[in-house]
PDB file of C-alpha atoms in Angstrom:
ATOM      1  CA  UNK A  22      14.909  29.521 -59.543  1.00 50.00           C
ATOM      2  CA  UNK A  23      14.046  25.867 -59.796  1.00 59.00           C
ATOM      3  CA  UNK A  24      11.619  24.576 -58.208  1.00 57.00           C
ATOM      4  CA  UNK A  25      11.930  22.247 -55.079  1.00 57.00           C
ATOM      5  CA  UNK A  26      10.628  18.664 -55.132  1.00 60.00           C
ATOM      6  CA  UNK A  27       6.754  18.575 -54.114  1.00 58.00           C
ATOM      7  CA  UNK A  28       6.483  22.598 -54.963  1.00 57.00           C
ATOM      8  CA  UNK A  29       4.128  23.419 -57.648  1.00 58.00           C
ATOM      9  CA  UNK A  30       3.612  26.790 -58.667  1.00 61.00           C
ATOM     10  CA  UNK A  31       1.280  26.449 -61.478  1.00 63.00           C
ATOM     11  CA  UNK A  32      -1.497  29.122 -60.870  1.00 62.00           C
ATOM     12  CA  UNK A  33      -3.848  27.035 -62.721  1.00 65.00           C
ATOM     13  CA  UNK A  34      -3.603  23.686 -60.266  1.00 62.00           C
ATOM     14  CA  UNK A  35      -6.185  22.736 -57.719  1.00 63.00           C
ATOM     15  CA  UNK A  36      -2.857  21.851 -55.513  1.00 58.00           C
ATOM     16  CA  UNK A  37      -2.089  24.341 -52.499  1.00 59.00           C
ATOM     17  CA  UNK A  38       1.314  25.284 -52.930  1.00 59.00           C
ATOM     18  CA  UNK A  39       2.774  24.482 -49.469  1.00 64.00           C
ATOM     19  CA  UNK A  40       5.538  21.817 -48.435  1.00 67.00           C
ATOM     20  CA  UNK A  41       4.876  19.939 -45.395  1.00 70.00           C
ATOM     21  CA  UNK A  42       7.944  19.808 -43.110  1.00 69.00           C
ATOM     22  CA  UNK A  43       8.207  17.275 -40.698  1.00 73.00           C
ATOM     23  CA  UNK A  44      10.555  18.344 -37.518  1.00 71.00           C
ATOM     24  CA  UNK A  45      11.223  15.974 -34.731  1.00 72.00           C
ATOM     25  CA  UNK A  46      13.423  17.251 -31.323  1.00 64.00           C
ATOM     26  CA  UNK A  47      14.943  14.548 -28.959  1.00 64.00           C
ATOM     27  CA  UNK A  48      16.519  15.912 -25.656  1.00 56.00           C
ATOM     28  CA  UNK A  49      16.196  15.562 -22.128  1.00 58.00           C
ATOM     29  CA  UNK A  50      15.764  18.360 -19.243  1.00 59.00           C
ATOM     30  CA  UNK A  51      17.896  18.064 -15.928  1.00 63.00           C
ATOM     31  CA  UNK A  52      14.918  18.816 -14.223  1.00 74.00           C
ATOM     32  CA  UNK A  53      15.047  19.427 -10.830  1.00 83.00           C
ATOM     33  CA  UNK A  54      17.312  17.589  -7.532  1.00 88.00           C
ATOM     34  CA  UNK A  55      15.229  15.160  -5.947  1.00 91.00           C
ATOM     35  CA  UNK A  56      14.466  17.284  -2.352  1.00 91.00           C
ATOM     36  CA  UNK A  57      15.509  15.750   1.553  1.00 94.00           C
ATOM     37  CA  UNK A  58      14.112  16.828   4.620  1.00 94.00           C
ATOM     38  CA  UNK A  59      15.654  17.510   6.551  1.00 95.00           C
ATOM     39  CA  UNK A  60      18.646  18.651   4.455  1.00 94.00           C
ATOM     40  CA  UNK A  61      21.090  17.071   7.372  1.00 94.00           C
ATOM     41  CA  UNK A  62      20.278  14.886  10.340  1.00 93.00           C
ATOM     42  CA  UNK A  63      21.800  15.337  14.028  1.00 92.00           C
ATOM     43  CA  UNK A  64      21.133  13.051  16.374  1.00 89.00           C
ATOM     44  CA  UNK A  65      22.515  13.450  20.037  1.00 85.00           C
ATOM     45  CA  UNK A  66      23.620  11.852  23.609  1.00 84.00           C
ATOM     46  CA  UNK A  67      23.215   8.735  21.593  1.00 89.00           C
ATOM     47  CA  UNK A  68      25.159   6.039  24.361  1.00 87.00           C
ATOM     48  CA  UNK A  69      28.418   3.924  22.720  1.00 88.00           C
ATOM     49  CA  UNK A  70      26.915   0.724  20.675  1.00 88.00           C
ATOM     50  CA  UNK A  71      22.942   2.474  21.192  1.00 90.00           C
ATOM     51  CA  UNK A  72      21.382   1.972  17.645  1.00 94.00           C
ATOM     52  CA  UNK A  73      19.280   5.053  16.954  1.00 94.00           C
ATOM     53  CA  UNK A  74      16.734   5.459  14.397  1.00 96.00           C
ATOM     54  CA  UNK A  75      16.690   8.858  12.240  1.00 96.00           C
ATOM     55  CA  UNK A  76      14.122   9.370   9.335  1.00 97.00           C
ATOM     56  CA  UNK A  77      14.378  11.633   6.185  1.00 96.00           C
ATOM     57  CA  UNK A  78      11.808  12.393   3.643  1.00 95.00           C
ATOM     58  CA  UNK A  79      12.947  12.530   0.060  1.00 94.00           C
ATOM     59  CA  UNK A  80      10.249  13.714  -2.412  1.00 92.00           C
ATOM     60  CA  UNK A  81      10.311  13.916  -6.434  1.00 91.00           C
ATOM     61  CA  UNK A  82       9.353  17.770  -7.734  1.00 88.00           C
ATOM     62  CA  UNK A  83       9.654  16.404 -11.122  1.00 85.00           C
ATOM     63  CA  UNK A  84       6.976  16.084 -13.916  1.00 82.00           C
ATOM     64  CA  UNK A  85       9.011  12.580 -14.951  1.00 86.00           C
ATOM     65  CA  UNK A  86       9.557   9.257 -12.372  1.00 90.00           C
ATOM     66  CA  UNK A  87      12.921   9.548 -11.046  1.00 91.00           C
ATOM     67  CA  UNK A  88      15.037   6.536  -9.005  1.00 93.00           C
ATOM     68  CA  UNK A  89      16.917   6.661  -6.364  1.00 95.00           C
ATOM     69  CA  UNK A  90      19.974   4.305  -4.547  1.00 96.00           C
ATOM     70  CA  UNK A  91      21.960   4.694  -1.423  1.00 96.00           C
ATOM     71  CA  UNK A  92      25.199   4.357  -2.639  1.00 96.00           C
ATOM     72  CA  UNK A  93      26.415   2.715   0.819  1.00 92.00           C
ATOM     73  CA  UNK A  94      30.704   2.303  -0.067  1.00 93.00           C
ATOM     74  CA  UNK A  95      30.847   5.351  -0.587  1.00 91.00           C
ATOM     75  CA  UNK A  96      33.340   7.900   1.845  1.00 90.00           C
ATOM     76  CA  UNK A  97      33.195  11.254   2.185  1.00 88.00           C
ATOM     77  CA  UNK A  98      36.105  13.366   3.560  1.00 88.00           C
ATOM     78  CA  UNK A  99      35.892  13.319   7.328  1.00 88.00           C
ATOM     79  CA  UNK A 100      33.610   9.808   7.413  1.00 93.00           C
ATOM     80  CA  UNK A 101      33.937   8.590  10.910  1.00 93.00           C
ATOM     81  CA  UNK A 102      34.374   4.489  10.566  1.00 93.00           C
ATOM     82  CA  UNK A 103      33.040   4.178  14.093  1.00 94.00           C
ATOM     83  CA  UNK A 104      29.627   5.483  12.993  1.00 95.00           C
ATOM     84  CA  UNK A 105      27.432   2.229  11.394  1.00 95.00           C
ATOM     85  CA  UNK A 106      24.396   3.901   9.050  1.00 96.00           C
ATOM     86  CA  UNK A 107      21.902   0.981   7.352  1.00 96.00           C
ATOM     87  CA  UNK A 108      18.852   2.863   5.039  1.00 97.00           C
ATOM     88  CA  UNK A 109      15.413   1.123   4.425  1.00 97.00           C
ATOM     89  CA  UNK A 110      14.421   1.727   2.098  1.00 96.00           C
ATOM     90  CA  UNK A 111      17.767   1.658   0.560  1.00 96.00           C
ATOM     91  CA  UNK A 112      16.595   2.164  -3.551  1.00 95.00           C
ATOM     92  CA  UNK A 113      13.239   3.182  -4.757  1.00 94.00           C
ATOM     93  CA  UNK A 114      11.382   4.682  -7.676  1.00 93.00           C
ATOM     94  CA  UNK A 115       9.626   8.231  -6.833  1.00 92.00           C
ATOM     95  CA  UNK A 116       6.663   8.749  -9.330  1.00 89.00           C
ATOM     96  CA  UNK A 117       5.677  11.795 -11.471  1.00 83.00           C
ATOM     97  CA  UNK A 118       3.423  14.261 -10.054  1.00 72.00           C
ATOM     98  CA  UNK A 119       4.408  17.843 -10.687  1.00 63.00           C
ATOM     99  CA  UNK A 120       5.408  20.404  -7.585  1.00 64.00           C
ATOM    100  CA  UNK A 121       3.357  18.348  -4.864  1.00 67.00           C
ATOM    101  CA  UNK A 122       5.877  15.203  -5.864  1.00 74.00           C
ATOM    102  CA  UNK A 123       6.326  11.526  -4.847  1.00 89.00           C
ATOM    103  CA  UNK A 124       7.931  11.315  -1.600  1.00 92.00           C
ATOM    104  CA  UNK A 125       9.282   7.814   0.585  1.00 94.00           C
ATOM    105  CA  UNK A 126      10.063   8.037   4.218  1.00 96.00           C
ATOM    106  CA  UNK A 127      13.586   6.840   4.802  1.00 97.00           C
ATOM    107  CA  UNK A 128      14.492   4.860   8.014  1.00 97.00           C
ATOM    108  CA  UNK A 129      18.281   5.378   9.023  1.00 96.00           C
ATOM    109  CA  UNK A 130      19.559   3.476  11.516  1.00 96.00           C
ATOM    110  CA  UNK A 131      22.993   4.522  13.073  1.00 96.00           C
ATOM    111  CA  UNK A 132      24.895   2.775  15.715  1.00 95.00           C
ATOM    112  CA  UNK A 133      28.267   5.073  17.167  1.00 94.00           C
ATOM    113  CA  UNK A 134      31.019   2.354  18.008  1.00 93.00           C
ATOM    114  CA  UNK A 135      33.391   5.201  19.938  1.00 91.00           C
ATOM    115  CA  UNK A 136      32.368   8.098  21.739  1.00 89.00           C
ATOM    116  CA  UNK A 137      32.277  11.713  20.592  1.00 91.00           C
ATOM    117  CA  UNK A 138      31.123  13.752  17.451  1.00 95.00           C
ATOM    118  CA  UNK A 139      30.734  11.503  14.419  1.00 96.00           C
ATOM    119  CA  UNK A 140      30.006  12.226  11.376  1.00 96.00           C
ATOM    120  CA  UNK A 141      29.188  10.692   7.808  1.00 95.00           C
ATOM    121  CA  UNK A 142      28.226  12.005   4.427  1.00 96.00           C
ATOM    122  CA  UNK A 143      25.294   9.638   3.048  1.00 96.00           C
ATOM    123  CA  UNK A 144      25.165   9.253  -0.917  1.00 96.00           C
ATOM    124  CA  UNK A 145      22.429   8.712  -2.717  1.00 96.00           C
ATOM    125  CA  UNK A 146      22.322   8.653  -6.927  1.00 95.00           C
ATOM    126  CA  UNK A 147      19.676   9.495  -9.076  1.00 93.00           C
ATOM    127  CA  UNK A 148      18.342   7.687 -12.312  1.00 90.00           C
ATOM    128  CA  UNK A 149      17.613   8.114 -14.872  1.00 86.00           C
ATOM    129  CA  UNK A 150      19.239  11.751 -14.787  1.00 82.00           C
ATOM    130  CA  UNK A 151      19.701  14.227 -12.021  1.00 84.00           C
ATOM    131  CA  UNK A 152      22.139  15.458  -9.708  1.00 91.00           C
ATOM    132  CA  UNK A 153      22.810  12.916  -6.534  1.00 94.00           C
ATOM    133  CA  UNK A 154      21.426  14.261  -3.427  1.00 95.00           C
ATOM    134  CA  UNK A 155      24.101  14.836  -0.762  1.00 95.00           C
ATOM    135  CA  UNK A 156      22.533  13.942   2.900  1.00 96.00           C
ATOM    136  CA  UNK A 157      25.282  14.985   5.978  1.00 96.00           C
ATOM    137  CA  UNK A 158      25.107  13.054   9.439  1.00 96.00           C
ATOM    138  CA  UNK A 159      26.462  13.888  12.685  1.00 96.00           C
ATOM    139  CA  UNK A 160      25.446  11.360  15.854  1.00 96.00           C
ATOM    140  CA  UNK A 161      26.772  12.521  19.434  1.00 94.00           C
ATOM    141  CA  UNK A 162      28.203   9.280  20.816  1.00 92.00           C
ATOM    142  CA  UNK A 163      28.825   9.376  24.544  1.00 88.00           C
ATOM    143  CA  UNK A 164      30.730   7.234  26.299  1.00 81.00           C
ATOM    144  CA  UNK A 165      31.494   5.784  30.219  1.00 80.00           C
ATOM    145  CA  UNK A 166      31.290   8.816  32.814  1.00 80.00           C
ATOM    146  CA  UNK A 167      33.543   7.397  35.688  1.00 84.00           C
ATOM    147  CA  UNK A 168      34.167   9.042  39.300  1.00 88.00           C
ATOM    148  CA  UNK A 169      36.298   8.315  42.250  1.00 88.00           C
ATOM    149  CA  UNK A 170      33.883   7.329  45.280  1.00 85.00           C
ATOM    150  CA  UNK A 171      36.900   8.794  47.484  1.00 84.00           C
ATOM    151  CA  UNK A 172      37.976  12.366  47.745  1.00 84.00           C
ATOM    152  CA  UNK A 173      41.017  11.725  48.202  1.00 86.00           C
ATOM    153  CA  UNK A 174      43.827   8.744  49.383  1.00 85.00           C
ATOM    154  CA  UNK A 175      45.795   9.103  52.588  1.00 87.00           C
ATOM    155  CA  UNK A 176      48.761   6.772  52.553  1.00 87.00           C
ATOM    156  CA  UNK A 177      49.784   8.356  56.039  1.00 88.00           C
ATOM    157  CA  UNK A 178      53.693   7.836  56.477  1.00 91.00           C
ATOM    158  CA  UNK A 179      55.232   4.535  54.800  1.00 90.00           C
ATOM    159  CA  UNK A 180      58.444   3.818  55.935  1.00 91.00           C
ATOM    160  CA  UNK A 181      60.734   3.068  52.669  1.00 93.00           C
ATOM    161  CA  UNK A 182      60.709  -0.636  51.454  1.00 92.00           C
ATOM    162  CA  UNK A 183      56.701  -0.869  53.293  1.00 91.00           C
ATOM    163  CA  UNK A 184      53.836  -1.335  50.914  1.00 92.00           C
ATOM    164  CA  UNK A 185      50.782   0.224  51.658  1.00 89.00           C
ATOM    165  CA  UNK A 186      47.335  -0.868  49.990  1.00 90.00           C
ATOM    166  CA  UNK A 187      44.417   1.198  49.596  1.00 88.00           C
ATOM    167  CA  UNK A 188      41.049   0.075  47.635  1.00 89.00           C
ATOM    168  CA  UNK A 189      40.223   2.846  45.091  1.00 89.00           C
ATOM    169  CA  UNK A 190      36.726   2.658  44.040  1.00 89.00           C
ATOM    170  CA  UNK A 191      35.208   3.983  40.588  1.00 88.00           C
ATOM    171  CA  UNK A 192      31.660   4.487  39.796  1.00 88.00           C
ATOM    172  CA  UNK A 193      30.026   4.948  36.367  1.00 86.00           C
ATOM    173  CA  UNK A 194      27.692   8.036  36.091  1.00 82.00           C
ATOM    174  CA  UNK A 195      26.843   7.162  32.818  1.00 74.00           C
ATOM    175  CA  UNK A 196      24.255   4.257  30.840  1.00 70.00           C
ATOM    176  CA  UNK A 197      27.379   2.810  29.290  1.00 71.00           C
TER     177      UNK A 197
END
C-alpha cells in the first residue's frame, strides 16, 4: 500500500514511525434544572388588597454558571388576574460550584385583589442552556365576613298601602 503523508517506514531512519492526530470535540451538556425550594409556595388567610411576602431559594447544581429571568408576561392555564406577584431579585447569575451550588433568595411579593383561592404559575428561563424552572402559587384571599346584628325583623301587621321601616344593621367579622 502507499504510504500516507508524514509515515515513514524505512527501518533504517532515526524517525519513530507514528502520525500524530489531532482530535478536537465541541458540545455542550444539558446539565442539570436549576433547583427551587420550595417546589410551590402557598400562602393563606391572606386579607383582600394585603401584600404578602413569600421567599424561594433557587440554587445552581451545575459545574458551569447558569442565569436566570422571571419571565413576568407570561400566563399559565388557570392564572388568576386578581393575584399581583413582583420578584426581587427578578434576573441573576448563579455561579459554578459543583453539588453544594450557587443559590439567591427570592423575595415574592403577592397582593390578592378578590377573595378566594388564587393561583399563578411563575416562569422563570434559564441561560445559557437548561430547562426553565416551573414555580406554582396559590394565595388564600379572604374577603368581608358580614352578619346581621338582629335575629330576626318583625314587621308586625301592615295594613296594605302602609310602609313600615325597620333599621337593619350589618357588622363585619372580618379585617377587610
Amino acid at each position: 500500500p502507499e504510504a500516507m503523508p508524514g509515515y515513514d517506514d524505512d527501518p533504517t531512519d532515526d524517525v519513530d514511525p507514528a502520525l500524530e492526530l489531532g482530535l478536537r470535540l465541541v458540545g455542550r451538556g444539558q446539565g442539570r434544572d436549576l433547583l427551587s425550594y420550595p417546589s410551590a409556595l402557598i400562602g393563606s388567610d391572606a386579607t383582600k388588597g394585603e401584600e404578602v411576602t413569600l421567599y424561594v431559594t433557587l440554587t445552581n447544581p451545575n459545574a458551569a454558571p447558569r442565569a436566570f429571568r422571571w419571565e413576568h408576561e407570561h400566563v399559565g392555564d388557570g392564572d388568576d388576574d386578581a393575584l399581583l406577584v413582583g420578584v426581587e431579585p427578578a434576573e441573576a447569575q448563579l455561579e459554578a460550584r459543583g453539588e453544594l451550588g450557587d443559590s439567591v433568595e427570592l423575595a415574592l411579593t403577592v397582593r390578592g385583589e378578590a377573595a378566594g383561592l388564587l393561583s399563578r404559575e411563575l416562569l422563570f428561563s434559564v441561560a445559557p442552556f437548561g430547562n426553565p424552572v416551573i414555580l406554582p402559587l396559590q394565595l388564600k384571599v379572604v374577603g368581608p365576613v358580614l352578619a346581621i346584628e338582629a335575629r330576626r325583623l318583625d314587621f308586625g301587621l301592615v295594613p296594605l298601602g302602609e310602609t313600615r321601616v325597620l333599621t337593619l344593621t350589618f357588622r363585619n367579622l372580618g379585617k377587610v
